Short mmCIF file of C-alpha atoms in Angstrom, two decimals:
data_model
loop_
_atom_site.label_atom_id
_atom_site.label_comp_id
_atom_site.label_asym_id
_atom_site.label_seq_id
_atom_site.Cartn_x
_atom_site.Cartn_y
_atom_site.Cartn_z
CA MET A 1 0.00 0.00 0.00
CA SER A 2 1.45 3.38 -0.96
CA THR A 3 2.05 6.10 1.58
CA GLN A 4 -0.46 8.35 -0.12
CA ASN A 5 -3.18 5.74 0.16
CA ARG A 6 -2.31 4.64 3.67
CA LEU A 7 -1.57 7.79 5.66
CA PRO A 8 -4.94 9.59 5.40
CA HIS A 9 -6.63 6.55 6.96
CA GLU A 10 -4.08 5.63 9.62
CA PRO A 11 -2.88 8.54 11.76
CA GLY A 12 -0.61 7.18 14.44
CA MET A 13 2.35 7.90 16.65
CA ALA A 14 4.29 9.84 14.01
CA GLN A 15 1.39 12.19 13.31
CA GLY A 16 0.62 12.64 17.01
CA LEU A 17 4.20 13.51 17.85
CA ILE A 18 4.81 15.89 14.95
CA LEU A 19 1.60 17.75 15.82
CA LEU A 20 2.62 18.04 19.47
CA LEU A 21 5.94 19.70 18.61
CA PRO A 22 4.42 22.96 17.26
CA CYS A 23 3.27 23.78 20.79
CA THR A 24 6.97 24.17 21.66
CA LEU A 25 7.02 27.23 19.39
CA SER A 26 4.40 28.94 21.51
CA VAL A 27 6.43 28.13 24.62
CA MET A 28 9.57 29.36 22.91
CA GLY A 29 7.88 32.68 22.29
CA ILE A 30 8.25 33.59 25.94
CA VAL A 31 10.37 31.23 28.07
CA VAL A 32 13.57 31.43 26.04
CA LEU A 33 13.71 35.16 26.89
CA ILE A 34 13.03 34.81 30.63
CA PRO A 35 16.70 34.44 31.65
CA VAL A 36 17.65 37.64 29.79
CA LEU A 37 14.74 39.74 31.05
CA PRO A 38 16.94 41.65 33.53
CA GLN A 39 19.47 42.28 30.71
CA LEU A 40 16.71 43.59 28.45
CA MET A 41 15.53 45.90 31.22
CA ALA A 42 19.04 47.26 31.74
CA SER A 43 19.78 47.65 28.03
CA PHE A 44 16.65 49.70 27.30
CA SER A 45 16.28 51.53 30.62
CA HIS A 46 16.75 54.83 28.75
CA VAL A 47 13.50 54.31 26.79
CA PRO A 48 10.44 55.95 28.43
CA GLY A 49 8.10 53.31 29.80
CA TYR A 50 10.58 50.55 29.07
CA GLN A 51 9.15 48.31 31.81
CA TYR A 52 5.79 48.11 30.08
CA LEU A 53 7.31 47.94 26.59
CA ILE A 54 9.43 44.95 27.56
CA GLN A 55 6.91 43.19 29.78
CA GLY A 56 3.86 43.87 27.62
CA GLY A 57 5.62 44.22 24.27
CA VAL A 58 8.74 42.09 23.88
CA LEU A 59 7.74 39.38 26.35
CA THR A 60 3.96 39.05 26.05
CA MET A 61 3.00 40.89 22.85
CA PRO A 62 2.83 37.55 20.99
CA ALA A 63 0.16 36.47 23.46
CA LEU A 64 -1.94 39.54 22.67
CA CYS A 65 -1.71 38.74 18.97
CA ILE A 66 -2.74 35.15 19.64
CA ALA A 67 -5.70 36.48 21.57
CA LEU A 68 -6.73 38.80 18.76
CA PHE A 69 -6.14 36.51 15.81
CA SER A 70 -6.74 32.93 17.01
CA PRO A 71 -10.48 33.16 16.21
CA LEU A 72 -9.55 34.33 12.71
CA ALA A 73 -6.98 31.53 12.49
CA GLY A 74 -9.71 29.07 13.44
CA TRP A 75 -11.99 30.42 10.73
CA LEU A 76 -9.17 30.18 8.18
CA ALA A 77 -8.47 26.60 9.27
CA ASP A 78 -12.14 25.66 8.80
CA ARG A 79 -12.39 27.53 5.50
CA TYR A 80 -9.05 26.89 3.75
CA GLY A 81 -7.53 23.89 5.50
CA ARG A 82 -5.42 23.31 8.60
CA ARG A 83 -2.17 21.90 7.19
CA ARG A 84 -1.25 24.52 4.59
CA ILE A 85 -1.67 27.48 6.92
CA LEU A 86 0.21 25.63 9.65
CA ILE A 87 3.28 25.06 7.49
CA GLY A 88 3.29 28.60 6.17
CA ALA A 89 3.03 30.07 9.66
CA MET A 90 5.90 27.93 10.96
CA VAL A 91 8.24 29.11 8.19
CA ALA A 92 7.32 32.75 8.81
CA TYR A 93 7.76 32.24 12.57
CA GLY A 94 11.41 31.35 12.08
CA VAL A 95 12.06 34.48 10.03
CA VAL A 96 10.38 37.12 12.22
CA GLY A 97 11.40 35.38 15.44
CA ILE A 98 15.10 35.73 14.82
CA ALA A 99 14.87 39.37 13.65
CA PRO A 100 15.41 41.10 17.08
CA ALA A 101 18.92 39.67 17.19
CA PHE A 102 19.82 42.20 14.48
CA LEU A 103 17.75 45.20 15.65
CA GLN A 104 18.71 48.16 17.85
CA ASP A 105 15.37 49.92 18.34
CA LEU A 106 13.01 48.67 21.07
CA TYR A 107 9.91 49.68 19.10
CA ALA A 108 11.12 47.74 16.06
CA ILE A 109 11.68 44.70 18.26
CA VAL A 110 8.12 44.99 19.59
CA ALA A 111 6.91 45.11 15.95
CA THR A 112 8.62 41.79 15.19
CA ARG A 113 6.96 40.31 18.26
CA VAL A 114 3.62 41.16 16.66
CA GLY A 115 4.66 38.98 13.71
CA VAL A 116 5.64 36.17 16.07
CA GLY A 117 2.24 36.38 17.72
CA LEU A 118 0.38 36.23 14.40
CA CYS A 119 2.30 33.09 13.48
CA GLU A 120 1.70 31.52 16.90
CA ALA A 121 -2.04 32.12 16.57
CA VAL A 122 -2.13 30.03 13.40
CA ILE A 123 0.34 27.42 14.65
CA MET A 124 -1.46 26.63 17.92
CA THR A 125 -4.96 26.70 16.44
CA ALA A 126 -4.15 24.65 13.35
CA SER A 127 -2.02 22.02 15.11
CA THR A 128 -4.56 21.48 17.90
CA THR A 129 -7.38 21.25 15.36
CA LEU A 130 -5.42 18.70 13.32
CA ILE A 131 -5.01 16.53 16.42
CA SER A 132 -8.78 16.60 16.88
CA ASP A 133 -9.25 15.79 13.19
CA TYR A 134 -6.91 12.82 13.18
CA PHE A 135 -7.88 11.12 16.45
CA HIS A 136 -11.08 10.10 18.23
CA GLY A 137 -12.25 9.42 21.77
CA HIS A 138 -9.62 8.54 24.35
CA ALA A 139 -6.80 8.75 21.79
CA ARG A 140 -7.81 12.33 20.97
CA GLU A 141 -7.96 13.34 24.62
CA LYS A 142 -4.61 11.68 25.30
CA TRP A 143 -2.90 13.65 22.55
CA LEU A 144 -4.59 16.91 23.51
CA ALA A 145 -3.62 16.48 27.16
CA SER A 146 -0.07 15.64 26.09
CA GLN A 147 0.32 19.16 24.70
CA THR A 148 0.74 20.50 28.22
CA ALA A 149 3.42 17.95 29.09
CA VAL A 150 5.34 18.51 25.86
CA ALA A 151 5.14 22.29 26.22
CA SER A 152 6.35 22.21 29.81
CA LEU A 153 9.16 19.74 29.19
CA SER A 154 10.35 21.72 26.20
CA SER A 155 10.27 24.87 28.31
CA LEU A 156 12.88 23.33 30.61
CA ALA A 157 15.32 22.91 27.75
CA LEU A 158 14.45 26.29 26.27
CA ILE A 159 14.99 28.08 29.57
CA MET A 160 18.38 26.43 29.92
CA ILE A 161 19.28 27.28 26.33
CA GLY A 162 18.14 30.86 26.84
CA GLY A 163 20.27 31.15 29.95
CA VAL A 164 23.39 29.77 28.26
CA LEU A 165 22.97 31.98 25.18
CA GLY A 166 22.19 34.98 27.37
CA SER A 167 25.34 34.49 29.41
CA ALA A 168 27.48 34.02 26.29
CA TYR A 169 26.00 36.56 23.85
CA GLY A 170 23.83 38.90 25.88
CA TRP A 171 20.09 39.41 25.44
CA ARG A 172 20.30 38.92 21.64
CA GLY A 173 21.51 35.33 21.88
CA PRO A 174 18.21 33.56 22.69
CA PHE A 175 16.45 35.00 19.63
CA PHE A 176 18.42 32.67 17.33
CA VAL A 177 16.49 29.72 18.76
CA TYR A 178 13.39 30.85 16.85
CA ALA A 179 14.87 29.45 13.62
CA PHE A 180 13.67 26.04 14.86
CA GLY A 181 10.18 26.93 13.63
CA SER A 182 11.24 26.84 9.99
CA VAL A 183 13.04 23.53 10.52
CA LEU A 184 10.03 21.94 12.20
CA ALA A 185 7.85 22.93 9.24
CA ILE A 186 9.69 20.33 7.15
CA GLY A 187 8.63 17.53 9.50
CA VAL A 188 4.99 18.66 9.41
CA TRP A 189 5.11 18.79 5.61
CA LEU A 190 6.49 15.24 5.38
CA LEU A 191 4.29 13.50 7.95
CA THR A 192 0.86 15.11 7.75
CA TRP A 193 -1.92 15.57 5.21
CA GLU A 194 -4.91 17.84 4.84
CA PRO A 195 -7.97 16.23 6.48
CA LYS A 196 -11.15 16.28 4.45
CA PHE A 197 -14.76 16.41 5.54
CA ASN A 198 -15.98 13.00 4.46
CA ASN A 199 -18.77 10.77 5.78
CA SER A 200 -17.58 7.66 4.03
CA ALA A 201 -17.39 4.66 6.34
CA THR A 202 -13.81 4.11 5.25
CA GLN A 203 -12.70 7.53 6.48
CA THR A 204 -12.94 6.51 10.12
CA HIS A 205 -10.68 9.26 11.37
CA ASN A 206 -12.48 12.07 9.57
CA VAL A 207 -16.09 10.98 9.93
CA ASP A 208 -18.48 13.68 11.01
CA ASP A 209 -22.21 14.12 10.85
CA PRO A 210 -22.83 16.03 7.59
CA GLU A 211 -25.33 18.26 9.39
CA THR A 212 -23.31 21.00 11.05
CA PRO A 213 -24.65 22.01 14.49
CA ALA A 214 -24.84 25.56 15.74
CA PHE A 215 -21.72 26.85 17.44
CA PRO A 216 -22.00 26.22 21.23
CA TRP A 217 -21.46 29.84 22.29
CA ALA A 218 -22.69 29.51 25.88
CA ARG A 219 -20.61 26.43 26.65
CA ILE A 220 -17.40 27.81 25.08
CA ALA A 221 -17.89 31.21 26.74
CA GLY A 222 -18.14 29.65 30.20
CA ILE A 223 -15.05 27.53 29.70
CA CYS A 224 -13.15 30.50 28.27
CA ALA A 225 -13.99 32.64 31.32
CA ILE A 226 -12.37 30.07 33.61
CA THR A 227 -9.48 29.65 31.16
CA LEU A 228 -8.70 33.38 31.24
CA PHE A 229 -8.17 33.37 34.99
CA ALA A 230 -6.22 30.09 34.90
CA SER A 231 -3.97 31.44 32.15
CA VAL A 232 -2.99 34.45 34.26
CA MET A 233 -2.06 32.09 37.08
CA PHE A 234 -0.06 29.82 34.77
CA TYR A 235 1.97 32.52 33.03
CA THR A 236 2.88 34.39 36.19
CA ILE A 237 5.71 31.97 36.92
CA GLN A 238 6.66 31.82 33.26
CA THR A 239 7.05 35.59 33.00
CA GLN A 240 7.87 36.82 36.51
CA SER A 241 10.07 34.18 38.14
CA SER A 242 13.35 35.78 37.04
CA LEU A 243 12.39 39.16 38.52
CA ALA A 244 11.18 37.53 41.74
CA LEU A 245 14.39 35.53 42.05
CA ALA A 246 16.41 38.66 41.30
CA SER A 247 14.73 40.33 44.27
CA LEU A 248 15.97 37.37 46.36
CA GLY A 249 19.55 37.89 45.21
CA VAL A 250 19.81 35.69 42.10
CA GLN A 251 21.24 37.79 39.23
CA ASP A 252 23.17 35.48 36.87
CA PRO A 253 21.07 34.53 33.79
CA ALA A 254 22.32 30.94 33.78
CA ARG A 255 21.44 30.49 37.46
CA LEU A 256 18.05 32.12 36.90
CA SER A 257 17.35 29.66 34.11
CA VAL A 258 18.28 26.68 36.31
CA PHE A 259 15.96 27.78 39.13
CA THR A 260 13.10 28.49 36.71
CA ALA A 261 13.59 25.12 35.01
CA ILE A 262 13.48 23.29 38.35
CA ALA A 263 10.23 25.01 39.27
CA SER A 264 8.78 24.22 35.84
CA LEU A 265 9.21 20.49 36.45
CA GLY A 266 5.94 20.75 38.36
CA VAL A 267 3.98 21.23 35.12
CA PRO A 268 4.67 17.82 33.52
CA LEU A 269 4.23 16.24 36.94
CA GLY A 270 0.84 17.91 37.17
CA THR A 271 -0.07 16.56 33.74
CA PHE A 272 0.67 13.01 34.89
CA VAL A 273 -1.43 13.59 38.02
CA TYR A 274 -4.26 14.80 35.80
CA ARG A 275 -4.14 11.58 33.77
CA ALA A 276 -4.69 9.62 36.99
CA VAL A 277 -7.73 11.64 38.09
CA LEU A 278 -9.29 12.78 34.80
CA ARG A 279 -12.47 10.82 35.50
CA TRP A 280 -13.26 13.07 38.46
CA SER A 281 -15.90 15.75 37.95
CA ILE A 282 -14.82 19.05 36.46
CA GLY A 283 -15.87 21.03 39.53
CA LEU A 284 -13.80 18.85 41.85
CA LEU A 285 -10.78 19.01 39.52
CA LEU A 286 -10.94 22.80 39.31
CA CYS A 287 -11.28 23.11 43.08
CA ILE A 288 -8.18 20.99 43.70
CA GLU A 289 -6.19 22.66 40.94
CA PHE A 290 -6.92 26.25 41.95
CA GLY A 291 -6.26 25.30 45.57
CA ILE A 292 -2.79 23.96 44.76
CA ILE A 293 -2.02 27.01 42.62
CA GLY A 294 -3.12 29.39 45.38
CA ILE A 295 -1.09 27.69 48.11
CA GLY A 296 1.98 27.80 45.89
CA PHE A 297 1.58 31.52 45.24
CA VAL A 298 1.21 32.38 48.92
CA LEU A 299 4.28 30.33 49.84
CA MET A 300 6.26 32.00 47.06
CA GLY A 301 5.27 35.44 48.26
CA LYS A 302 6.46 34.60 51.78
CA ALA A 303 9.65 32.75 50.75
CA PRO A 304 12.77 34.13 52.52
CA THR A 305 15.26 32.42 50.18
CA ALA A 306 15.54 31.56 46.49
CA GLU A 307 15.53 27.84 47.27
CA MET A 308 12.26 28.03 49.20
CA PHE A 309 10.77 30.16 46.42
CA VAL A 310 11.64 27.49 43.85
CA ALA A 311 10.06 24.74 45.99
CA ALA A 312 6.84 26.73 46.33
CA ALA A 313 6.86 27.55 42.61
CA ALA A 314 7.13 23.84 41.78
CA LEU A 315 4.00 23.18 43.86
CA ASN A 316 2.23 26.00 42.04
CA GLN A 317 3.23 24.53 38.70
CA ILE A 318 1.81 21.12 39.60
CA GLY A 319 -1.59 22.78 39.86
CA CYS A 320 -1.02 24.57 36.56
CA GLY A 321 0.00 21.32 34.90
CA MET A 322 -3.31 19.80 36.00
CA ILE A 323 -5.62 22.65 35.09
CA LEU A 324 -4.53 23.23 31.50
CA PRO A 325 -5.41 19.78 30.12
CA THR A 326 -8.62 19.89 32.16
CA LEU A 327 -9.73 23.04 30.35
CA LEU A 328 -8.39 22.14 26.90
CA VAL A 329 -10.03 18.73 26.75
CA TRP A 330 -13.25 20.14 28.18
CA ALA A 331 -13.33 22.88 25.54
CA THR A 332 -12.49 20.80 22.47
CA ARG A 333 -14.40 17.57 23.01
CA GLY A 334 -17.47 17.11 20.87
CA LEU A 335 -16.76 19.96 18.47
CA HIS A 336 -17.96 19.16 14.93
CA PHE A 337 -15.39 19.02 12.13
CA GLN A 338 -16.78 22.10 10.40
CA ILE A 339 -16.66 24.30 13.53
CA ARG A 340 -13.69 22.65 15.24
CA GLY A 341 -11.17 25.26 14.15
CA ARG A 342 -13.33 28.11 15.44
CA GLY A 343 -13.89 26.44 18.80
CA THR A 344 -10.21 25.69 19.19
CA GLY A 345 -9.32 29.24 18.14
CA ALA A 346 -11.68 30.72 20.73
CA TRP A 347 -10.02 28.72 23.51
CA GLN A 348 -6.50 29.49 22.30
CA ALA A 349 -7.38 33.18 22.09
CA THR A 350 -8.62 33.25 25.66
CA PHE A 351 -5.60 31.40 26.97
CA ALA A 352 -3.35 33.90 25.18
CA VAL A 353 -5.25 36.86 26.63
CA GLY A 354 -4.25 35.58 30.05
CA GLN A 355 -0.58 35.51 29.01
CA PHE A 356 -0.72 39.14 27.90
CA VAL A 357 -2.79 40.32 30.86
CA CYS A 358 -0.47 38.51 33.25
CA GLY A 359 2.51 40.72 32.50
CA LEU A 360 0.49 43.90 32.92
CA VAL A 361 -1.38 42.81 36.04
CA VAL A 362 1.64 41.49 37.92
CA THR A 363 3.70 44.53 36.93
CA TRP A 364 0.91 46.83 38.18
CA LEU A 365 0.60 44.92 41.46
CA ALA A 366 4.37 44.80 41.96
CA LEU A 367 4.78 48.54 41.46
CA ARG A 368 2.10 49.26 44.06
CA LEU A 369 2.86 46.57 46.61
CA GLY A 370 6.64 46.86 46.63
CA GLY A 371 7.76 44.02 44.39
CA PRO A 372 6.71 40.75 42.75
CA LEU A 373 6.63 38.73 45.98
CA PRO A 374 3.74 40.68 47.59
CA ALA A 375 1.95 40.51 44.23
CA PHE A 376 2.18 36.71 44.38
CA VAL A 377 0.37 36.69 47.71
CA VAL A 378 -2.53 38.59 46.14
CA LEU A 379 -2.66 36.10 43.28
CA GLY A 380 -2.65 33.24 45.76
CA VAL A 381 -5.64 34.63 47.63
CA SER A 382 -7.45 35.14 44.31
CA SER A 383 -6.80 31.55 43.31
CA ALA A 384 -8.07 30.31 46.68
CA ILE A 385 -11.31 32.22 46.09
CA ALA A 386 -11.58 30.53 42.68
CA ALA A 387 -11.21 27.15 44.41
CA LEU A 388 -14.09 28.03 46.75
CA LEU A 389 -16.23 29.08 43.79
CA ALA A 390 -15.48 25.75 42.13
CA ILE A 391 -16.81 23.99 45.24
CA ALA A 392 -19.94 26.11 45.12
CA GLY A 393 -20.47 25.22 41.47
CA HIS A 394 -19.64 21.55 41.91
CA ARG A 395 -23.27 20.44 42.25
CA VAL A 396 -24.10 21.94 38.86
CA ILE A 397 -20.93 21.03 36.99
CA ARG A 398 -20.80 17.43 38.21
CA THR A 399 -23.72 16.56 35.95
CA SER A 400 -21.36 16.97 32.95
CA PRO A 401 -19.86 13.73 31.57
CA PRO A 402 -16.31 12.91 32.76
CA LEU A 403 -13.44 14.24 30.69
CA ALA A 404 -12.48 10.72 29.70
CA THR A 405 -15.79 10.14 27.88
CA HIS A 406 -15.05 8.79 24.42
CA THR A 407 -16.84 11.42 22.43
CA SER A 408 -16.84 11.12 18.66
CA SER A 409 -15.84 13.94 16.37
CA ALA A 410 -19.51 14.45 15.57
CA GLY A 411 -20.60 14.44 19.21
CA ALA A 412 -22.90 17.09 20.52
CA ALA A 413 -21.05 20.16 21.73
CA HIS A 414 -22.89 20.49 24.99
#
């Protein structure tokens, strides 16, 4: 049987893995720069409002673009196909991502970060939608949940790489890592194909009810509201750990990257914990997850040493590693083929809004409370309140089917 005849009917390990790797590009967009954040601040301290330009522009501007353009990316994926826009965006990502290494002007650098964000919007939406196209039921949920683990594990390597390049070449060094996007596009081109809407019995991996249901606005809106808050909690450690550790006396970029990487080990651990408890009700899962996140934040805010801060951050990240697959699987299950890209784009957009808002909110809190550590305490209390609200809503939410339900690609989006 030829490859062309076989592949469209038999997505397997190769397709699952190659579609997980694009999520590393979204992670790369922020974590590879974390170790050089203090260097960036020092280099552009002469620019008016440099704190906000670097925090909200260089670091988290891609997230704002994902938030703005992921719904459009989802529509494009539904209208023109997932694979072709994915490959094009990955090639462009490599080009605009590396550009700041050759620029001197902070505003020009922020402009390139807009381009990175546009590419990330397409990459994350199209790759996640392709996973949902290729796989069904438990296999689909396994691959979707694995995105969190892959993203977090890759972040460990990227943080280390960013620290090494930052120590050797200054803040420009980590930007060269973005070239990986163009290289990865080759693998996607070789191992994937464009899924087609087809109700033939032989197309078992692309079967969908030919009657397209209405878009489940109420359901997606509710999940997105929770996702927005959870995203702010998740990205706080990703974006603010280096500044918090600097306030505790850690200044060397390489050492900052090591501490951040150790704390980030909690995310893949949390993903494995999620796999063990995914049959629990959504309300109970959210209660536990927000509770763990809140405790971690409070302990971080009160930590007297860098080592104790890292231990508390690892606990926080376990909760984050649990909550992301909970929300992603909940949002994407049951979405019909012809609206799947739009549903995925809506969730990705909301998650990205949290990444952008995180930098602004934590910066605002830190400036008014005397540093990032007191701001973490406020976030911890907020997360604890969210855990209590999850308990209050448990009686209603528990009537939903468990996340492990083997929903088909044509299942009702309830």
